[in-house]
mmCIF file of C-alpha atoms in Angstrom:
data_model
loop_
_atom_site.group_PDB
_atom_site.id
_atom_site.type_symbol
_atom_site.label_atom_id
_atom_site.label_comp_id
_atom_site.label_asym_id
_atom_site.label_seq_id
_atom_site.Cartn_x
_atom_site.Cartn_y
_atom_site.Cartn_z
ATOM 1 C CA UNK Y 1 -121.602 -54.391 -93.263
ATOM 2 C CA UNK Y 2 -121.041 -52.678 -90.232
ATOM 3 C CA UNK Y 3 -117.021 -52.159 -89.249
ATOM 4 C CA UNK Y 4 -117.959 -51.750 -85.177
ATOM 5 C CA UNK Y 5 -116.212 -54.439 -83.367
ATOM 6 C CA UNK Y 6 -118.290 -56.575 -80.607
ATOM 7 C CA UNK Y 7 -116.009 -55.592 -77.708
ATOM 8 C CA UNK Y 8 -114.103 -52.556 -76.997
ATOM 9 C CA UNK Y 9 -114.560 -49.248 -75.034
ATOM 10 C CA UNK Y 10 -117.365 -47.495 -74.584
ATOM 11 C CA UNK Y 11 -117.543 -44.013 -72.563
ATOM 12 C CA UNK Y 12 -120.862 -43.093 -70.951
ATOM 13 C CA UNK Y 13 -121.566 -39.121 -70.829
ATOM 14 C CA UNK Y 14 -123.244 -38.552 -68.433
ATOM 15 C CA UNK Y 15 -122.882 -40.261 -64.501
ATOM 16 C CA UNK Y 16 -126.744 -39.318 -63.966
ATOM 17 C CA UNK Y 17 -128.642 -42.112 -62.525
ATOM 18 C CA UNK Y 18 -129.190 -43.728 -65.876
ATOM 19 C CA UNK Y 19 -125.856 -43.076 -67.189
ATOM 20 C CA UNK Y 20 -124.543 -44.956 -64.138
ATOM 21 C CA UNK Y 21 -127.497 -48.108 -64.298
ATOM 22 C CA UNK Y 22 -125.942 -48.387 -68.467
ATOM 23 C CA UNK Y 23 -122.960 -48.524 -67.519
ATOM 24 C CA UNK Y 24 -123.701 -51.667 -64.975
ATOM 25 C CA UNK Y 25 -125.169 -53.133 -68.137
ATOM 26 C CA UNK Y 26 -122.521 -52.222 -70.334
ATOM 27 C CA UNK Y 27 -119.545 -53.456 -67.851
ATOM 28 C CA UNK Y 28 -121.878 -57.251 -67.360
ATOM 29 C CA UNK Y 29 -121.598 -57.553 -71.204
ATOM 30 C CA UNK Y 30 -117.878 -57.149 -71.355
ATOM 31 C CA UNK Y 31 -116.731 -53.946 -72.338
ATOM 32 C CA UNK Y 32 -114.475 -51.449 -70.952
ATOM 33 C CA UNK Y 33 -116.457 -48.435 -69.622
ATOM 34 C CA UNK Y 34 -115.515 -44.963 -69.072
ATOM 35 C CA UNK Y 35 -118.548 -42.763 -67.106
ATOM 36 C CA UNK Y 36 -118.079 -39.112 -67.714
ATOM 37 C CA UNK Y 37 -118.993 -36.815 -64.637
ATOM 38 C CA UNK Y 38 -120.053 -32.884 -65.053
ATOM 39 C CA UNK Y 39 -118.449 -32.618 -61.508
ATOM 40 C CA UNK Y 40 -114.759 -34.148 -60.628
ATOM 41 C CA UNK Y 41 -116.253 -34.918 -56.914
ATOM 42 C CA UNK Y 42 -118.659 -37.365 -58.343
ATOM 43 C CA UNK Y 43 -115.875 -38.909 -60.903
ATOM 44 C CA UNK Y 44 -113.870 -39.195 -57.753
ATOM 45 C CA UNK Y 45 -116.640 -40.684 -55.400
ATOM 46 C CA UNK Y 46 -116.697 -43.497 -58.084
ATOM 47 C CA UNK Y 47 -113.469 -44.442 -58.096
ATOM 48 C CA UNK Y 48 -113.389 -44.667 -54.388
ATOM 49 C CA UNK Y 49 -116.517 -46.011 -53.343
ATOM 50 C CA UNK Y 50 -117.330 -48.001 -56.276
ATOM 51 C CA UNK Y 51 -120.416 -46.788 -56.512
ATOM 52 C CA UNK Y 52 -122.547 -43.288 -57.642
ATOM 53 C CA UNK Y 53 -123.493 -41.985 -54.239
ATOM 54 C CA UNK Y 54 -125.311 -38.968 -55.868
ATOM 55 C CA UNK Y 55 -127.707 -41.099 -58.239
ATOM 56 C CA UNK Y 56 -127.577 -45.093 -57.199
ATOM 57 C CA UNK Y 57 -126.323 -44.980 -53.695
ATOM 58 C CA UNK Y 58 -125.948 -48.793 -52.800
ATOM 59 C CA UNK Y 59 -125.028 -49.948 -56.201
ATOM 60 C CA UNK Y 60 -121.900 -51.533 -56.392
ATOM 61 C CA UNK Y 61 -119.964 -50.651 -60.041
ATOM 62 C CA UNK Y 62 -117.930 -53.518 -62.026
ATOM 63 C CA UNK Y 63 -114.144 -52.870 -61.791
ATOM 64 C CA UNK Y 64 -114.399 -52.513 -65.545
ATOM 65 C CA UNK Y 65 -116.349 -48.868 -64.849
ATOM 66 C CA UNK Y 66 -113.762 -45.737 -64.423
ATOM 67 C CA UNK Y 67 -114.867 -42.360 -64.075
ATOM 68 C CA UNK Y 68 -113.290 -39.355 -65.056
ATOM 69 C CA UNK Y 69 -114.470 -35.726 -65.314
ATOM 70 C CA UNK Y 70 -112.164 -35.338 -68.065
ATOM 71 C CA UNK Y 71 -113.826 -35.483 -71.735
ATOM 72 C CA UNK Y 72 -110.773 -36.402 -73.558
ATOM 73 C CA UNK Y 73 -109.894 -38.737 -71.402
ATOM 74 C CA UNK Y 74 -113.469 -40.096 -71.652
ATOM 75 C CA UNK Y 75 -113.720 -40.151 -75.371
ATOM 76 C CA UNK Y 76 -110.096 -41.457 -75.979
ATOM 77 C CA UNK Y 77 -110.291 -44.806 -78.010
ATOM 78 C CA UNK Y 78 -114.106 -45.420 -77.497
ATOM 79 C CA UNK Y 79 -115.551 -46.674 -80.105
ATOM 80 C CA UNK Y 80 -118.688 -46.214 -78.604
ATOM 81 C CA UNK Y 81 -119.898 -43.260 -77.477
ATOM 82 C CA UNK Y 82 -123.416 -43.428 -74.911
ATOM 83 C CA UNK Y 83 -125.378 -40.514 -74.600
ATOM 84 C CA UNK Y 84 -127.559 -40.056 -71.371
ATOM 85 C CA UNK Y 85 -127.541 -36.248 -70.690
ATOM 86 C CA UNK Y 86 -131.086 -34.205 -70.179
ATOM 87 C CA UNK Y 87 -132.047 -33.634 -73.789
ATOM 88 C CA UNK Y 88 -132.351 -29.695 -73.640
ATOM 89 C CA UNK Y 89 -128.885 -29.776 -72.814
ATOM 90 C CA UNK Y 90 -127.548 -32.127 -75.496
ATOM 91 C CA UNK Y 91 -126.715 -29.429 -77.972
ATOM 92 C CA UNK Y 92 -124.590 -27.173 -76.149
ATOM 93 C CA UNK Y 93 -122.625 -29.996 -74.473
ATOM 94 C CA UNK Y 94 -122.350 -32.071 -77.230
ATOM 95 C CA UNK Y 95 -120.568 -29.174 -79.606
ATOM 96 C CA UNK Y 96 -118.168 -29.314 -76.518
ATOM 97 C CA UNK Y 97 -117.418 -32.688 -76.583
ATOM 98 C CA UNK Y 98 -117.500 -33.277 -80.722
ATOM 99 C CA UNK Y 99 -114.278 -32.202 -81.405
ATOM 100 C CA UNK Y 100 -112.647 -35.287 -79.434
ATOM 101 C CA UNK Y 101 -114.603 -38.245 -80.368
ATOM 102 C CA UNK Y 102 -113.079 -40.516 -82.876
ATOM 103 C CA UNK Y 103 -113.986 -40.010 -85.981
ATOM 104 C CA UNK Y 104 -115.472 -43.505 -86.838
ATOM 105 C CA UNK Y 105 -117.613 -44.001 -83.438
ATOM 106 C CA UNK Y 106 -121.270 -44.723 -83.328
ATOM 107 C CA UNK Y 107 -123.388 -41.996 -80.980
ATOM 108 C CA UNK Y 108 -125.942 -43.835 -78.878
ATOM 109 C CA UNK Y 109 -128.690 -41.980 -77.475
ATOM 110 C CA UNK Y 110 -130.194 -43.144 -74.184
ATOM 111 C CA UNK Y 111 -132.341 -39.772 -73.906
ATOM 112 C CA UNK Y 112 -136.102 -39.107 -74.018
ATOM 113 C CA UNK Y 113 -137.331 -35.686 -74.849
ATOM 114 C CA UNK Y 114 -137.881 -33.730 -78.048
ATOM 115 C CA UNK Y 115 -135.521 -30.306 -78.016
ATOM 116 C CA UNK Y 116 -137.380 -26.675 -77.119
ATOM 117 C CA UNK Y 117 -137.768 -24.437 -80.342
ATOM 118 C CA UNK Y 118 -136.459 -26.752 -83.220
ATOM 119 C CA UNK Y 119 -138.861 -29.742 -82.505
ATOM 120 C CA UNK Y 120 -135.626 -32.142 -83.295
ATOM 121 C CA UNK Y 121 -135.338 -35.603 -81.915
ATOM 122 C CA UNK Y 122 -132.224 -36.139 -80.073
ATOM 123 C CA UNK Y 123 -130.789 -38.500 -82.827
ATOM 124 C CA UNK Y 124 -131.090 -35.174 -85.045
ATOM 125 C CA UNK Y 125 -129.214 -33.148 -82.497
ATOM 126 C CA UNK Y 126 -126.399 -35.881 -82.987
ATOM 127 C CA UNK Y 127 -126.518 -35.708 -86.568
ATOM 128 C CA UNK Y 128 -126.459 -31.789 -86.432
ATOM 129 C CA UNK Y 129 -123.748 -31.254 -83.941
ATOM 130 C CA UNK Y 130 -121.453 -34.284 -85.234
ATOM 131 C CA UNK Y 131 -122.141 -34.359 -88.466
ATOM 132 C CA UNK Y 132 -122.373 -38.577 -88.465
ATOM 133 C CA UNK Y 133 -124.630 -40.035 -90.613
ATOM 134 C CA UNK Y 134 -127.398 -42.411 -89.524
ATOM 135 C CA UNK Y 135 -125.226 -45.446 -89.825
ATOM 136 C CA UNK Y 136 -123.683 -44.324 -86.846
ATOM 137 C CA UNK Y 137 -126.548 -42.742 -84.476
ATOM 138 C CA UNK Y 138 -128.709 -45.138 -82.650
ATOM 139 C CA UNK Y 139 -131.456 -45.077 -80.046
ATOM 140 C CA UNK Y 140 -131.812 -47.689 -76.637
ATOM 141 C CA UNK Y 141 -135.355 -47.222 -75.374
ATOM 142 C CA UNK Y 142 -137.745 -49.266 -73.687
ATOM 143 C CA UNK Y 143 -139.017 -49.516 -70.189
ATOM 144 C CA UNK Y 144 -135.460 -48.895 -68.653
ATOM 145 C CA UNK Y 145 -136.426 -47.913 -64.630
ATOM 146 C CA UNK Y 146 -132.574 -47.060 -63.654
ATOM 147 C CA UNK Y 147 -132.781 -48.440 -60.546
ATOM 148 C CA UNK Y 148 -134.082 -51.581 -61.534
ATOM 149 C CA UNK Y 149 -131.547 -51.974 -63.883
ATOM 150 C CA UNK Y 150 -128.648 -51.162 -61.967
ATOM 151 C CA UNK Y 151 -130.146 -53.636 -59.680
ATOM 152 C CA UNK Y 152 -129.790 -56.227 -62.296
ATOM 153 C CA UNK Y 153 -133.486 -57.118 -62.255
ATOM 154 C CA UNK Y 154 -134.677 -58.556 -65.865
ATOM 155 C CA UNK Y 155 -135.512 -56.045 -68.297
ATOM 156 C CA UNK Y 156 -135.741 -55.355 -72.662
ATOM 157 C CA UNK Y 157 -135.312 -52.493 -74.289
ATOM 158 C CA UNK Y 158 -134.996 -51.855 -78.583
ATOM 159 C CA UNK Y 159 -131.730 -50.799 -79.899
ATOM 160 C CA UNK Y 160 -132.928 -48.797 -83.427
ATOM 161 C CA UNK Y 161 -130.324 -47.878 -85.882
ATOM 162 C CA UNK Y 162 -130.813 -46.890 -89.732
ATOM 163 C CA UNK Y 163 -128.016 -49.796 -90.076
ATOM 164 C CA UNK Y 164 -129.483 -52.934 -89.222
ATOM 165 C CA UNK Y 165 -125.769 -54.133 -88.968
ATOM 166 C CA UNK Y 166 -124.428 -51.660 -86.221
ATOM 167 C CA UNK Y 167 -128.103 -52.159 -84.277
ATOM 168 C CA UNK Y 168 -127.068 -56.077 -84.217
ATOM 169 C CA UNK Y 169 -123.663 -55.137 -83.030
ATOM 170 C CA UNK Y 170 -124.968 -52.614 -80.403
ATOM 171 C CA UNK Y 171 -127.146 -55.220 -79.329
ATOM 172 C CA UNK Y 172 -124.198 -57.600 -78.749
ATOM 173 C CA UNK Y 173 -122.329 -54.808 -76.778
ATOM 174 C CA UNK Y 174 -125.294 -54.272 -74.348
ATOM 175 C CA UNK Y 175 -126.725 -58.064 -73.988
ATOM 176 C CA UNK Y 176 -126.153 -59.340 -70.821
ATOM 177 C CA UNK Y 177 -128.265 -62.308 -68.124
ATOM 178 C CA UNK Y 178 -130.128 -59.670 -67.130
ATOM 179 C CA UNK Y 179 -130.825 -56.789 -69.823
ATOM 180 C CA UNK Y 180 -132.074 -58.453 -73.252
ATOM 181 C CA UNK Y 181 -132.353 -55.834 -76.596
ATOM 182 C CA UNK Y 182 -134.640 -56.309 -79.225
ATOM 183 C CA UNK Y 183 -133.117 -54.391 -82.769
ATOM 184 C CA UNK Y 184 -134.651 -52.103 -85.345
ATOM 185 C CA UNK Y 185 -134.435 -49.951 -87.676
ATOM 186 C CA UNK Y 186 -137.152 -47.311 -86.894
ATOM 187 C CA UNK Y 187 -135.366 -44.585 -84.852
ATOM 188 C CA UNK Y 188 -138.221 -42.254 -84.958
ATOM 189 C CA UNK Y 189 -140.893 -44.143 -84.015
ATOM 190 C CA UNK Y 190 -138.582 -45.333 -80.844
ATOM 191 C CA UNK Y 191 -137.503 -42.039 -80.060
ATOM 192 C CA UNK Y 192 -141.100 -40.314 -80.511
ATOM 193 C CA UNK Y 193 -142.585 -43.585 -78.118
ATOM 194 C CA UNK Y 194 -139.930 -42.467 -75.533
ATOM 195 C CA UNK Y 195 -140.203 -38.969 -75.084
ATOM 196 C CA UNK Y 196 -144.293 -38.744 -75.846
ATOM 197 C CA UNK Y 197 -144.422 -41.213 -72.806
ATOM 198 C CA UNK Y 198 -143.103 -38.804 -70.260
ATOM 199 C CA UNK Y 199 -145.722 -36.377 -71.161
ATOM 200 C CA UNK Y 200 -148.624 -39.264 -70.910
ATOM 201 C CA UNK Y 201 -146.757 -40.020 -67.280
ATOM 202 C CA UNK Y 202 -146.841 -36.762 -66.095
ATOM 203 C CA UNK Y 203 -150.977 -36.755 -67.050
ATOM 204 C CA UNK Y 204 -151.050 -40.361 -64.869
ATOM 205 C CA UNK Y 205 -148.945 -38.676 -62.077
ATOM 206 C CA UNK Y 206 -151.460 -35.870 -61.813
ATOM 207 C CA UNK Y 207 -155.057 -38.204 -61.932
ATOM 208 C CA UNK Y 208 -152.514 -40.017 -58.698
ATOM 209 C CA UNK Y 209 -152.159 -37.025 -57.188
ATOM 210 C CA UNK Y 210 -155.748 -35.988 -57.165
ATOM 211 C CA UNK Y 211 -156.598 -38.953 -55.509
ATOM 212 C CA UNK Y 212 -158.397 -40.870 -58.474
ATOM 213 C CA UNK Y 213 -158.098 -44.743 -59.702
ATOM 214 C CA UNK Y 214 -156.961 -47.310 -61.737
ATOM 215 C CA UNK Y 215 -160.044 -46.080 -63.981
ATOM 216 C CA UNK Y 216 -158.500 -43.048 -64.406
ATOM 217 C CA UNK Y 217 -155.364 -43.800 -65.003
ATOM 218 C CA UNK Y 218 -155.949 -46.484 -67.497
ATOM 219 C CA UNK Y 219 -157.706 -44.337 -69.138
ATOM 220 C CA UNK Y 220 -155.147 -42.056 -69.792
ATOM 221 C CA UNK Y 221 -152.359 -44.695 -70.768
ATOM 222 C CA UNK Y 222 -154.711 -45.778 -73.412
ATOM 223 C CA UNK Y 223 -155.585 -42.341 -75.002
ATOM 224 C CA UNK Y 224 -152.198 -41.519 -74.908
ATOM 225 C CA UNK Y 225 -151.031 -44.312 -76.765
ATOM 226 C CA UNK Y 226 -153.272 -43.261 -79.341
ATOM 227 C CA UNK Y 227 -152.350 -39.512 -79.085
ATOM 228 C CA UNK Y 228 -148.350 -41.069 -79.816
ATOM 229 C CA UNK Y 229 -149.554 -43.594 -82.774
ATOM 230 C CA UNK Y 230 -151.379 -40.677 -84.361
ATOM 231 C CA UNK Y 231 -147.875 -38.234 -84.044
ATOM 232 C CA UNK Y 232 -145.358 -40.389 -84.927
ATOM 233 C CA UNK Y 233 -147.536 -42.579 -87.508
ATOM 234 C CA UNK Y 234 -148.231 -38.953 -89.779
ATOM 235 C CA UNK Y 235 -144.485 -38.533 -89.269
ATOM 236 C CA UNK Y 236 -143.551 -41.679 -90.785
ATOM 237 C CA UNK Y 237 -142.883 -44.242 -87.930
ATOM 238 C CA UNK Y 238 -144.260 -47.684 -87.861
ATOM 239 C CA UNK Y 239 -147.310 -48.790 -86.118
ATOM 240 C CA UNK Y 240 -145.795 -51.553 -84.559
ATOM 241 C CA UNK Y 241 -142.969 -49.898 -83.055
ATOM 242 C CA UNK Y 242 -145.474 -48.184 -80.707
ATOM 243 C CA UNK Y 243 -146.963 -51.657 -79.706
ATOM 244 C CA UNK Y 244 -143.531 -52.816 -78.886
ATOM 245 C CA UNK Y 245 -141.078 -52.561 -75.826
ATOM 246 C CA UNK Y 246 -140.190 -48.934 -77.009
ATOM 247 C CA UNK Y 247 -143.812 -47.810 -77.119
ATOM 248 C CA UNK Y 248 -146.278 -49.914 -74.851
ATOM 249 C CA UNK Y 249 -143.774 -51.191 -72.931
ATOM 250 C CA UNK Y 250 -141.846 -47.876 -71.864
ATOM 251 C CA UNK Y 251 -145.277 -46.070 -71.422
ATOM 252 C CA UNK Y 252 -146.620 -48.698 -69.040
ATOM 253 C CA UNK Y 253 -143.802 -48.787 -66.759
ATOM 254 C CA UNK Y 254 -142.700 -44.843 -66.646
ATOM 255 C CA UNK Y 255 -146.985 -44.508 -66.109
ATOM 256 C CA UNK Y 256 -147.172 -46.897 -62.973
ATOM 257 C CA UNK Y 257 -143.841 -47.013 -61.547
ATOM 258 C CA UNK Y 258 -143.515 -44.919 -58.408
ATOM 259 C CA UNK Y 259 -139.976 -45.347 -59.272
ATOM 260 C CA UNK Y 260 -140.573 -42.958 -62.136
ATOM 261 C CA UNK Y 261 -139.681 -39.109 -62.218
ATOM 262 C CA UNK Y 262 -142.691 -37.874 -64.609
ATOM 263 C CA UNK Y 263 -144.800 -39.793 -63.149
ATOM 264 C CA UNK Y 264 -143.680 -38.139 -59.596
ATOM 265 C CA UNK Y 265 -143.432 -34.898 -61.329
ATOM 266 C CA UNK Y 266 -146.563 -35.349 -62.340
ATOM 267 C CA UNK Y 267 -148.129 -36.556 -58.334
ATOM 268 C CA UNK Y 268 -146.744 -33.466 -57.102
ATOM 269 C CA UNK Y 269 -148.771 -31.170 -59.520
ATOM 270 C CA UNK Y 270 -151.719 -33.272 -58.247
ATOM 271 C CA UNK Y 271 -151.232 -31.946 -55.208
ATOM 272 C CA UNK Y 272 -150.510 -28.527 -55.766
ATOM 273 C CA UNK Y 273 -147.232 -27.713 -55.777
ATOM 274 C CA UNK Y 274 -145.991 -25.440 -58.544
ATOM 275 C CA UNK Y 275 -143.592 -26.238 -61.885
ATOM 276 C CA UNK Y 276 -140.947 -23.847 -59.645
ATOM 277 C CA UNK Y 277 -141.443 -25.663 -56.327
ATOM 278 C CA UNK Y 278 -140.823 -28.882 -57.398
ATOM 279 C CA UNK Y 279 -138.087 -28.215 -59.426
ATOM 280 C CA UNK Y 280 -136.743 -27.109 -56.108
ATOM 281 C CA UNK Y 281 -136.966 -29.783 -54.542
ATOM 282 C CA UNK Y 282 -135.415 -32.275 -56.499
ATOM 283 C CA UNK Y 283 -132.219 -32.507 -58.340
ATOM 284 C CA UNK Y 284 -133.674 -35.279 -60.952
ATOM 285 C CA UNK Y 285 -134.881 -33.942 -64.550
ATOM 286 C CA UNK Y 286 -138.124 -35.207 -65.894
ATOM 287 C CA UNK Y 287 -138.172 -35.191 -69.486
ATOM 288 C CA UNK Y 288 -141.517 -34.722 -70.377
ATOM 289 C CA UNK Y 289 -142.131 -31.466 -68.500
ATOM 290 C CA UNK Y 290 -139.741 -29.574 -70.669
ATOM 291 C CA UNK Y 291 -140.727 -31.884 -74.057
ATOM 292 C CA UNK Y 292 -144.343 -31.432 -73.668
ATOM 293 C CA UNK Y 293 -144.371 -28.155 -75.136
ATOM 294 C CA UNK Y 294 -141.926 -29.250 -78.236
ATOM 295 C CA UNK Y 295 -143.938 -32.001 -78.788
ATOM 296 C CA UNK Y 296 -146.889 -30.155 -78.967
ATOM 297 C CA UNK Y 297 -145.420 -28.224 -80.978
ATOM 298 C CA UNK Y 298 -144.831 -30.992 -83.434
ATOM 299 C CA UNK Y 299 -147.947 -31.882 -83.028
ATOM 300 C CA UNK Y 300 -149.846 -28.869 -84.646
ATOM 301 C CA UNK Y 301 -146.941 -28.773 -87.193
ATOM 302 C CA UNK Y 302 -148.096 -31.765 -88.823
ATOM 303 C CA UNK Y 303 -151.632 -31.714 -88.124
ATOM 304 C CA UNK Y 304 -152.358 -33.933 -85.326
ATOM 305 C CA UNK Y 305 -154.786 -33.571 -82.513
ATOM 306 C CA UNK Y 306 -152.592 -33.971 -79.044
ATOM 307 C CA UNK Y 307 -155.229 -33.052 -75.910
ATOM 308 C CA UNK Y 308 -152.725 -34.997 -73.613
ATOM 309 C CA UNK Y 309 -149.617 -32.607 -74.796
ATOM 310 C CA UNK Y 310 -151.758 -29.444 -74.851
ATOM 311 C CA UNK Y 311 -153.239 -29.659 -71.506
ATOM 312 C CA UNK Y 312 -149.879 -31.176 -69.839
ATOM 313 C CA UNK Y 313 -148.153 -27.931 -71.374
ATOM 314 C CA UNK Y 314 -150.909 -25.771 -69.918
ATOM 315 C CA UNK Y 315 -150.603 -27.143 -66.403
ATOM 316 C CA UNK Y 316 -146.506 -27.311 -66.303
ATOM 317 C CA UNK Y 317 -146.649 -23.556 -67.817
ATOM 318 C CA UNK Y 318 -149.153 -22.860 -64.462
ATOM 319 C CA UNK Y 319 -151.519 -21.597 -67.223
ATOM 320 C CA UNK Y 320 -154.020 -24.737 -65.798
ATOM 321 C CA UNK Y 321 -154.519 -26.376 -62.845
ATOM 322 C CA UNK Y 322 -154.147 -30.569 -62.694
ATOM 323 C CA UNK Y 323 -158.016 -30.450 -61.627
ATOM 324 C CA UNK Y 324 -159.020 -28.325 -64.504
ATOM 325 C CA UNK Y 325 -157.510 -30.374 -67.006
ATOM 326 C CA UNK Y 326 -158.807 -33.584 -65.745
ATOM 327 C CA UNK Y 327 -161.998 -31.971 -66.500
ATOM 328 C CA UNK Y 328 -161.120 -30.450 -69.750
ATOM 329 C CA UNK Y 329 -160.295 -34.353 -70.945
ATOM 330 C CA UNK Y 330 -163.343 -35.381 -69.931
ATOM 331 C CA UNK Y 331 -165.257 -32.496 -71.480
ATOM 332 C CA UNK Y 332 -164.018 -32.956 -74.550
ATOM 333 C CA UNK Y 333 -166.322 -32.988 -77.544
ATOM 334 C CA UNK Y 334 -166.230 -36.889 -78.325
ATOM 335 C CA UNK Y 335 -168.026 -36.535 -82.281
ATOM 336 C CA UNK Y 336 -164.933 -36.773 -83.801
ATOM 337 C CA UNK Y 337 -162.841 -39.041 -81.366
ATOM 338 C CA UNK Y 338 -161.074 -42.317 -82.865
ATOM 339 C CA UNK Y 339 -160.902 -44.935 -80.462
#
């Protein structure tokens, strides 16, 4: 039986724009949030605007939301500790911050991306870095547009934990008139379903940006849900996760939302501009331009055919343009295809 209580504090690391929209959800449920900021002028922009003018300008936080750019002061007495950094950066920041979280809290991961060079998922990173079993790593994911849910408009998402227990408390914690969680206990196949549907998105984005239709882009949604079942099926994960809130669900929205950074990411490769240029011009990270190569990765590790990964790589690594590999798709030898 799990020993996390149903209330308490939770401290959110970090006050990125879905950091901040969690914490609106976590506040509405009833617990006592602290949001961890990288920079004190955001921590302090919080406290006296009562709101993130950086991420979610216009969204008013629940007095129960501090901020702090202090970790200690973060991580002191949470028994929850919510993970929303960019994944690439998890490890190093998370060996940083390891030493002061108490030694019984669970880790929740709210990130979507696959780390560069070891293939990990980020629940592995956790595992790695804290050295906490699975008992006490879980995974939110679903389609979770951050604006949308800071605005409090109705949304699911799956909270997967090893310990069907702790996911049932989580889901508790997080349950509020707007945000309703599913549970399971299939961490991979929710993390896999998250971070392969940045890469799809950033395909979708680019068949936008060049101007073609719903056609097009349905096409892709589909064949990438097939390229993810095939991945995280070989590597264990159940089908039906992928049909669920943290696979369908989470690929739809990120796909068609304008309100979506890979799928944006993706627009602006569509219309020419350069990996470099756009990460110029925006201070938001989308996932699945760094994952796609780590998941492609794990992809020809175990065997399994991933066009959608391989050409996304290709055109992020400016080794491809988003024309080209529209064409590559549909040039594709089809004899061996499973539809």
């Amino acid at each position: 039986m799990s020993t996390l209580p149903t209330g308490g504090k939770v401290a959110v690391f970090s006050a990125g724009s879905w950091g901040t929209a969690f914490s609106v959800v976590l506040a509405d449920a009833g617990n006592d949030v602290t949001l961890w900021a990288r920079r004190p002028e955001v921590a302090e922009a919080i406290a006296e605007r009562r709101e993130n003018p950086d991420y979610l300008p216009g969204v008013e936080l629940p007095p129960s939301v501090t901020a702090t750019a202090d970790v200690e002061e973060a991580l002191r007495g949470a028994d929850v500790v919510v993970l929303a950094t960019p994944s690439q950066s998890l490890r190093e920041n998370l060996t940083t911050w390891a030493p002061h979280i108490e030694r019984d809290a669970v880790l929740v991961s709210l990130m979507k991306g696959v780390e560069l060079g070891t293939q990990d998922r980020m629940s592995e990173v956790i595992g790695q870095v804290t050295g906490a079993g699975p008992e006490r790593i879980a995974v939110i994911s679903g389609p979770n547009l951050a604006k949308e849910i800071a605005r409090r408009e109705p949304a699911a998402s799956v909270v997967a934990c090893a310990d069907e227990d702790v996911a049932q408390v989580l889901q508790q914690r997080c349950h509020t008139a707007a945000f309703r969680p599913y549970t399971s206990t299939d961490v991979l196949g929710c993390e896999l379903g998250g971070a392969y549907k940045n890469v799809v998105a950033l395909s979708v984005g680019m068949a936008v940006g060049l101007g073609f239709g719903d056609n097009t882009t349905a096409s892709v949604i589909t064949r990438g849900l097939a390229e993810t079942a095939r991945l995280a099926m070989k590597l264990g994960a159940n089908p039906l996760t992928l049909m669920g809130l943290a696979g369908l669900g989470d690929l739809v929205a990120t796909c068609s939302s304008p309100l979506s950074r890979n799928r944006t990411f993706g627009e602006k490769l569509g219309q020419g501009m350069s990996t470099e240029e756009i990460y110029a011009s925006t201070k938001q990270v989308a996932e699945g331009a760094k994952s796609c190569s780590s998941l492609l990765a794990l992809a020809e590790r175990t065997g399994v055919d991933a066009p959608i990964a391989q050409h996304v790589d290709a055109v992020v690594a400016g080794r491809m343009t988003a024309k080209q590999m529209m064409e590559a798709f549909i040039a594709r030898d089809t004899k061996s295809e499973i539809y």
